[in-house]
Tab-separated table of C-alpha atoms in Angstrom:
chain	number	residue	atom	x	y	z
A	1	MET	CA	46.849	-60.256	-142.343
A	2	LYS	CA	44.159	-62.592	-143.615
A	3	ILE	CA	44.587	-66.074	-145.027
A	4	GLU	CA	41.685	-67.758	-146.811
A	5	ILE	CA	41.926	-71.523	-147.285
A	6	TRP	CA	39.699	-73.494	-149.621
A	7	SER	CA	39.504	-77.114	-148.524
A	8	ASP	CA	37.441	-80.256	-148.568
A	9	VAL	CA	37.110	-82.630	-145.633
A	10	MET	CA	37.879	-85.739	-147.710
A	11	CYS	CA	41.050	-84.309	-149.286
A	12	PRO	CA	44.157	-85.785	-147.579
A	13	PHE	CA	46.396	-83.099	-149.065
A	14	CYS	CA	44.189	-80.493	-147.373
A	15	TYR	CA	45.017	-82.077	-144.026
A	16	ILE	CA	48.721	-82.245	-144.873
A	17	GLY	CA	48.638	-78.649	-146.102
A	18	LYS	CA	46.872	-77.506	-142.930
A	19	ASN	CA	49.545	-79.058	-140.721
A	20	ASN	CA	52.447	-77.691	-142.805
A	21	PHE	CA	50.829	-74.234	-142.864
A	22	GLU	CA	50.342	-74.214	-139.116
A	23	GLN	CA	53.893	-75.454	-138.519
A	24	ALA	CA	55.143	-72.505	-140.558
A	25	LEU	CA	52.824	-69.982	-138.951
A	26	ASN	CA	53.752	-71.020	-135.433
A	27	LYS	CA	57.408	-70.159	-136.104
A	28	LEU	CA	56.632	-66.541	-137.004
A	29	PRO	CA	56.608	-63.653	-134.487
A	30	PHE	CA	53.483	-62.151	-136.092
A	31	LYS	CA	51.361	-65.311	-135.900
A	32	ASP	CA	48.832	-63.629	-133.594
A	33	GLU	CA	48.196	-60.992	-136.236
A	34	VAL	CA	47.060	-63.574	-138.808
A	35	GLU	CA	43.370	-64.314	-139.328
A	36	VAL	CA	42.603	-67.658	-140.927
A	37	GLU	CA	39.283	-68.225	-142.702
A	38	TRP	CA	38.370	-71.721	-143.947
A	39	LYS	CA	36.394	-71.831	-147.196
A	40	SER	CA	34.216	-74.666	-148.477
A	41	PHE	CA	35.035	-76.695	-151.591
A	42	GLN	CA	33.621	-80.031	-152.752
A	43	LEU	CA	35.826	-82.380	-154.712
A	44	ASP	CA	32.866	-84.561	-155.697
A	45	PRO	CA	29.424	-82.995	-155.129
A	46	THR	CA	27.795	-85.881	-157.005
A	47	LEU	CA	28.307	-88.342	-154.145
A	48	ASP	CA	25.184	-89.596	-152.451
A	49	PRO	CA	25.027	-88.200	-148.867
A	50	ASN	CA	23.185	-91.356	-147.760
A	51	LYS	CA	25.872	-93.778	-148.929
A	52	THR	CA	29.524	-94.429	-148.177
A	53	GLN	CA	32.371	-96.171	-149.985
A	54	ASP	CA	35.773	-97.251	-148.825
A	55	THR	CA	38.649	-95.389	-150.473
A	56	ILE	CA	39.868	-98.202	-152.729
A	57	GLN	CA	36.329	-98.835	-153.962
A	58	TYR	CA	35.851	-95.146	-154.681
A	59	PHE	CA	39.081	-94.978	-156.729
A	60	ARG	CA	38.075	-98.094	-158.628
A	61	GLU	CA	34.483	-97.218	-159.393
A	62	LYS	CA	34.546	-93.438	-159.617
A	63	LYS	CA	38.050	-92.714	-160.903
A	64	GLY	CA	38.693	-95.879	-162.857
A	65	VAL	CA	41.899	-96.600	-161.011
A	66	ALA	CA	42.905	-100.227	-160.614
A	67	GLU	CA	43.137	-101.491	-157.017
A	68	PRO	CA	46.950	-102.056	-157.011
A	69	GLN	CA	47.514	-98.557	-158.352
A	70	ALA	CA	45.063	-97.048	-155.854
A	71	ALA	CA	46.823	-98.860	-153.007
A	72	GLN	CA	50.187	-97.559	-154.205
A	73	MET	CA	48.846	-94.016	-154.347
A	74	LEU	CA	47.446	-94.263	-150.841
A	75	GLY	CA	50.784	-95.589	-149.630
A	76	GLN	CA	52.544	-92.541	-151.014
A	77	VAL	CA	50.007	-90.195	-149.368
A	78	THR	CA	50.450	-92.071	-146.077
A	79	GLN	CA	54.184	-91.416	-146.221
A	80	MET	CA	53.553	-87.730	-146.960
A	81	GLY	CA	51.189	-87.636	-144.019
A	82	LYS	CA	53.816	-89.002	-141.648
A	83	GLY	CA	56.081	-86.179	-142.643
A	84	ALA	CA	53.364	-83.748	-141.578
A	85	GLY	CA	52.634	-85.593	-138.321
A	86	ILE	CA	49.531	-87.386	-139.578
A	87	ASP	CA	48.855	-91.116	-139.348
A	88	PHE	CA	46.315	-91.662	-142.107
A	89	ASN	CA	44.057	-94.660	-141.664
A	90	PHE	CA	42.787	-95.217	-145.222
A	91	GLU	CA	41.633	-98.715	-144.407
A	92	LYS	CA	38.811	-97.180	-142.361
A	93	THR	CA	38.141	-93.969	-144.325
A	94	LEU	CA	34.575	-93.627	-145.596
A	95	ILE	CA	33.980	-91.584	-148.749
A	96	THR	CA	30.686	-89.668	-148.837
A	97	ASN	CA	29.160	-86.295	-149.738
A	98	THR	CA	30.718	-83.582	-147.565
A	99	PHE	CA	28.134	-80.795	-147.981
A	100	SER	CA	26.664	-81.261	-144.466
A	101	ALA	CA	30.151	-81.234	-142.985
A	102	HIS	CA	30.789	-77.897	-144.702
A	103	LYS	CA	27.590	-76.523	-143.154
A	104	LEU	CA	28.931	-77.528	-139.757
A	105	LEU	CA	32.140	-75.683	-140.526
A	106	HIS	CA	30.159	-72.531	-141.253
A	107	LEU	CA	28.304	-72.922	-137.992
A	108	ALA	CA	31.634	-73.322	-136.186
A	109	LYS	CA	32.852	-70.119	-137.863
A	110	LYS	CA	29.995	-68.250	-136.178
A	111	HIS	CA	31.343	-69.536	-132.872
A	112	ASN	CA	34.955	-68.678	-133.751
A	113	LYS	CA	35.831	-72.359	-133.806
A	114	SER	CA	36.261	-73.074	-137.476
A	115	ASN	CA	39.896	-74.103	-137.188
A	116	GLU	CA	39.089	-76.506	-134.366
A	117	MET	CA	36.172	-77.916	-136.384
A	118	GLU	CA	38.343	-78.344	-139.463
A	119	GLU	CA	40.788	-80.403	-137.416
A	120	ALA	CA	38.002	-82.389	-135.745
A	121	LEU	CA	36.514	-83.295	-139.150
A	122	PHE	CA	39.874	-84.355	-140.543
A	123	ILE	CA	40.497	-86.572	-137.540
A	124	ALA	CA	36.980	-88.051	-137.728
A	125	HIS	CA	37.355	-88.806	-141.452
A	126	PHE	CA	40.983	-89.828	-141.861
A	127	ILE	CA	41.914	-91.233	-138.440
A	128	ASP	CA	38.756	-92.516	-136.738
A	129	GLY	CA	36.978	-93.743	-139.901
A	130	LYS	CA	33.728	-91.947	-139.063
A	131	ASN	CA	31.074	-91.070	-141.610
A	132	VAL	CA	31.318	-87.246	-141.860
A	133	GLY	CA	28.063	-87.225	-143.808
A	134	ASP	CA	26.128	-88.718	-140.888
A	135	ILE	CA	24.100	-86.214	-138.894
A	136	GLU	CA	24.763	-87.793	-135.522
A	137	VAL	CA	28.506	-87.847	-136.115
A	138	LEU	CA	28.437	-84.178	-137.007
A	139	VAL	CA	26.274	-83.221	-134.051
A	140	ASP	CA	28.609	-85.067	-131.704
A	141	LEU	CA	31.605	-83.269	-133.166
A	142	ALA	CA	29.869	-79.951	-132.584
A	143	GLU	CA	29.115	-80.855	-128.976
A	144	SER	CA	32.768	-81.874	-128.416
A	145	LEU	CA	33.688	-78.267	-129.242
A	146	GLY	CA	31.085	-76.793	-126.933
A	147	ILE	CA	28.491	-76.015	-129.623
A	148	ASP	CA	24.888	-76.734	-128.667
A	149	LYS	CA	23.733	-80.037	-130.130
A	150	GLU	CA	20.330	-78.793	-131.206
A	151	GLU	CA	21.847	-75.744	-132.880
A	152	ALA	CA	24.204	-78.040	-134.723
A	153	ARG	CA	21.398	-80.389	-135.699
A	154	GLN	CA	19.393	-77.460	-137.047
A	155	ALA	CA	22.399	-76.256	-139.011
A	156	VAL	CA	23.155	-79.543	-140.737
A	157	THR	CA	19.576	-80.723	-141.403
A	158	THR	CA	18.131	-77.513	-142.828
A	159	ASP	CA	19.153	-75.190	-145.650
A	160	GLN	CA	19.968	-72.205	-143.384
A	161	LEU	CA	23.700	-72.460	-144.186
A	162	ASP	CA	23.476	-73.732	-147.744
A	163	TYR	CA	23.994	-70.203	-149.105
A	164	GLU	CA	27.273	-69.719	-147.252
A	165	VAL	CA	28.650	-73.032	-148.470
A	166	ASN	CA	27.563	-72.370	-152.064
A	167	GLN	CA	29.024	-68.867	-151.913
A	168	ASP	CA	32.470	-70.305	-151.067
A	169	ILE	CA	32.227	-72.793	-153.877
A	170	GLN	CA	31.110	-70.125	-156.339
A	171	GLU	CA	33.915	-67.795	-155.203
A	172	ALA	CA	36.428	-70.553	-155.885
A	173	ARG	CA	34.966	-71.037	-159.330
A	174	ASN	CA	35.071	-67.308	-160.033
A	175	ASN	CA	38.732	-67.187	-159.022
A	176	GLY	CA	39.689	-70.165	-161.176
A	177	ILE	CA	40.314	-72.444	-158.178
A	178	SER	CA	39.871	-76.021	-159.348
A	179	GLY	CA	41.829	-77.946	-156.732
A	180	VAL	CA	42.479	-77.868	-153.014
A	181	PRO	CA	44.043	-76.978	-150.706
A	182	PHE	CA	44.300	-73.421	-152.014
A	183	PHE	CA	45.619	-70.612	-149.822
A	184	VAL	CA	45.018	-66.949	-150.598
A	185	LEU	CA	47.207	-64.537	-148.685
A	186	ASN	CA	45.759	-61.075	-148.119
A	187	GLY	CA	43.770	-61.369	-151.302
A	188	LYS	CA	47.014	-60.904	-153.283
A	189	TYR	CA	49.130	-64.041	-153.285
A	190	ALA	CA	48.232	-67.701	-153.658
A	191	VAL	CA	49.832	-70.939	-152.542
A	192	SER	CA	48.331	-74.073	-154.054
A	193	GLY	CA	48.646	-77.623	-152.824
A	194	ALA	CA	50.181	-79.247	-149.762
A	195	GLN	CA	53.447	-77.337	-149.911
A	196	PRO	CA	56.308	-77.904	-147.440
A	197	ALA	CA	56.303	-75.729	-144.350
A	198	GLU	CA	59.244	-73.745	-145.701
A	199	VAL	CA	57.196	-72.585	-148.691
A	200	PHE	CA	54.394	-71.404	-146.394
A	201	GLU	CA	56.906	-69.688	-144.100
A	202	ASN	CA	58.469	-67.732	-146.985
A	203	ALA	CA	55.071	-66.794	-148.442
A	204	LEU	CA	53.805	-65.600	-145.080
A	205	GLN	CA	56.909	-63.549	-144.411
A	206	GLN	CA	56.763	-61.870	-147.805
A	207	THR	CA	53.039	-61.090	-147.467
A	208	TYR	CA	53.475	-59.740	-143.967
A	209	LYS	CA	56.388	-57.550	-145.004
A	210	GLU	CA	54.250	-55.987	-147.709
A	211	THR	CA	51.355	-55.596	-145.308
A	212	VAL	CA	53.474	-53.648	-142.871
A	213	SER	CA	55.216	-51.671	-145.640
A	214	PRO	CA	52.952	-51.906	-148.689
A	215	PHE	CA	55.047	-49.670	-150.950
A	216	LYS	CA	58.237	-50.615	-152.687
A	217	ASP	CA	60.524	-47.588	-152.613
A	218	LEU	CA	62.016	-46.880	-156.024
A	219	SER	CA	63.533	-43.535	-155.007
A	220	GLY	CA	67.154	-44.601	-154.640
A	221	GLU	CA	68.738	-41.899	-152.504
A	222	ASN	CA	66.571	-40.027	-150.052
A	223	GLY	CA	65.078	-36.842	-151.484
A	224	ALA	CA	64.256	-33.646	-149.641
A	225	SER	CA	61.174	-34.148	-147.515
A	226	CYS	CA	59.312	-33.097	-144.392
A	227	ASP	CA	57.881	-35.139	-141.565
A	228	ALA	CA	56.438	-34.446	-138.116
A	229	ASP	CA	59.886	-33.501	-136.805
A	230	GLY	CA	60.584	-30.934	-139.500
A	231	CYS	CA	62.164	-30.789	-142.950
A	232	SER	CA	65.460	-32.104	-144.326
A	233	ILE	CA	67.382	-31.599	-147.501
């Protein structure tokens, strides 16, 4: 069973959704049969990759949200985060363009470490207050996961992975995905937003059940049939 997740590094609900999804998945007996693929999405591609803003400043200048209202919103998200086991540190969070971070995620995917890199980027951005648009920060994160520093530097400073990132973004657009997190289960079902773990658990169980037995039997009583052991009436 395959789960595709569209996400952006600077989206707090993506981090909450990731934790709730993983909490649900870890309860299920078929968790080792589930393949997770992280997909790139940019909430604000207009941001300058060479500049950073604090979160309150970003809400005020970019979204037109007054500082008290922005602080209240962040307080609500902080409480949501605690419920998912996350201690957000919005006082330190730096808002910047995330395209290079997405390139690093695609490099990590080639090393089968995309989930670990997604977590590392969330921690760097939301907990440690690091600039996830900074090349050295990204290279260090890659090295912490055992990825060669020079390979990582090449990936985030050239256009060799631009196509992969843009393909994810275009695919989201083609499928009408306008917000993240967005989970696609086996290309058939969707779960949008940072849903509670129970919602993910139910969705995963239903999708897996249909994967194992993809046909809904409308026969009613069993009809005459034959199988490998013979025929029955």
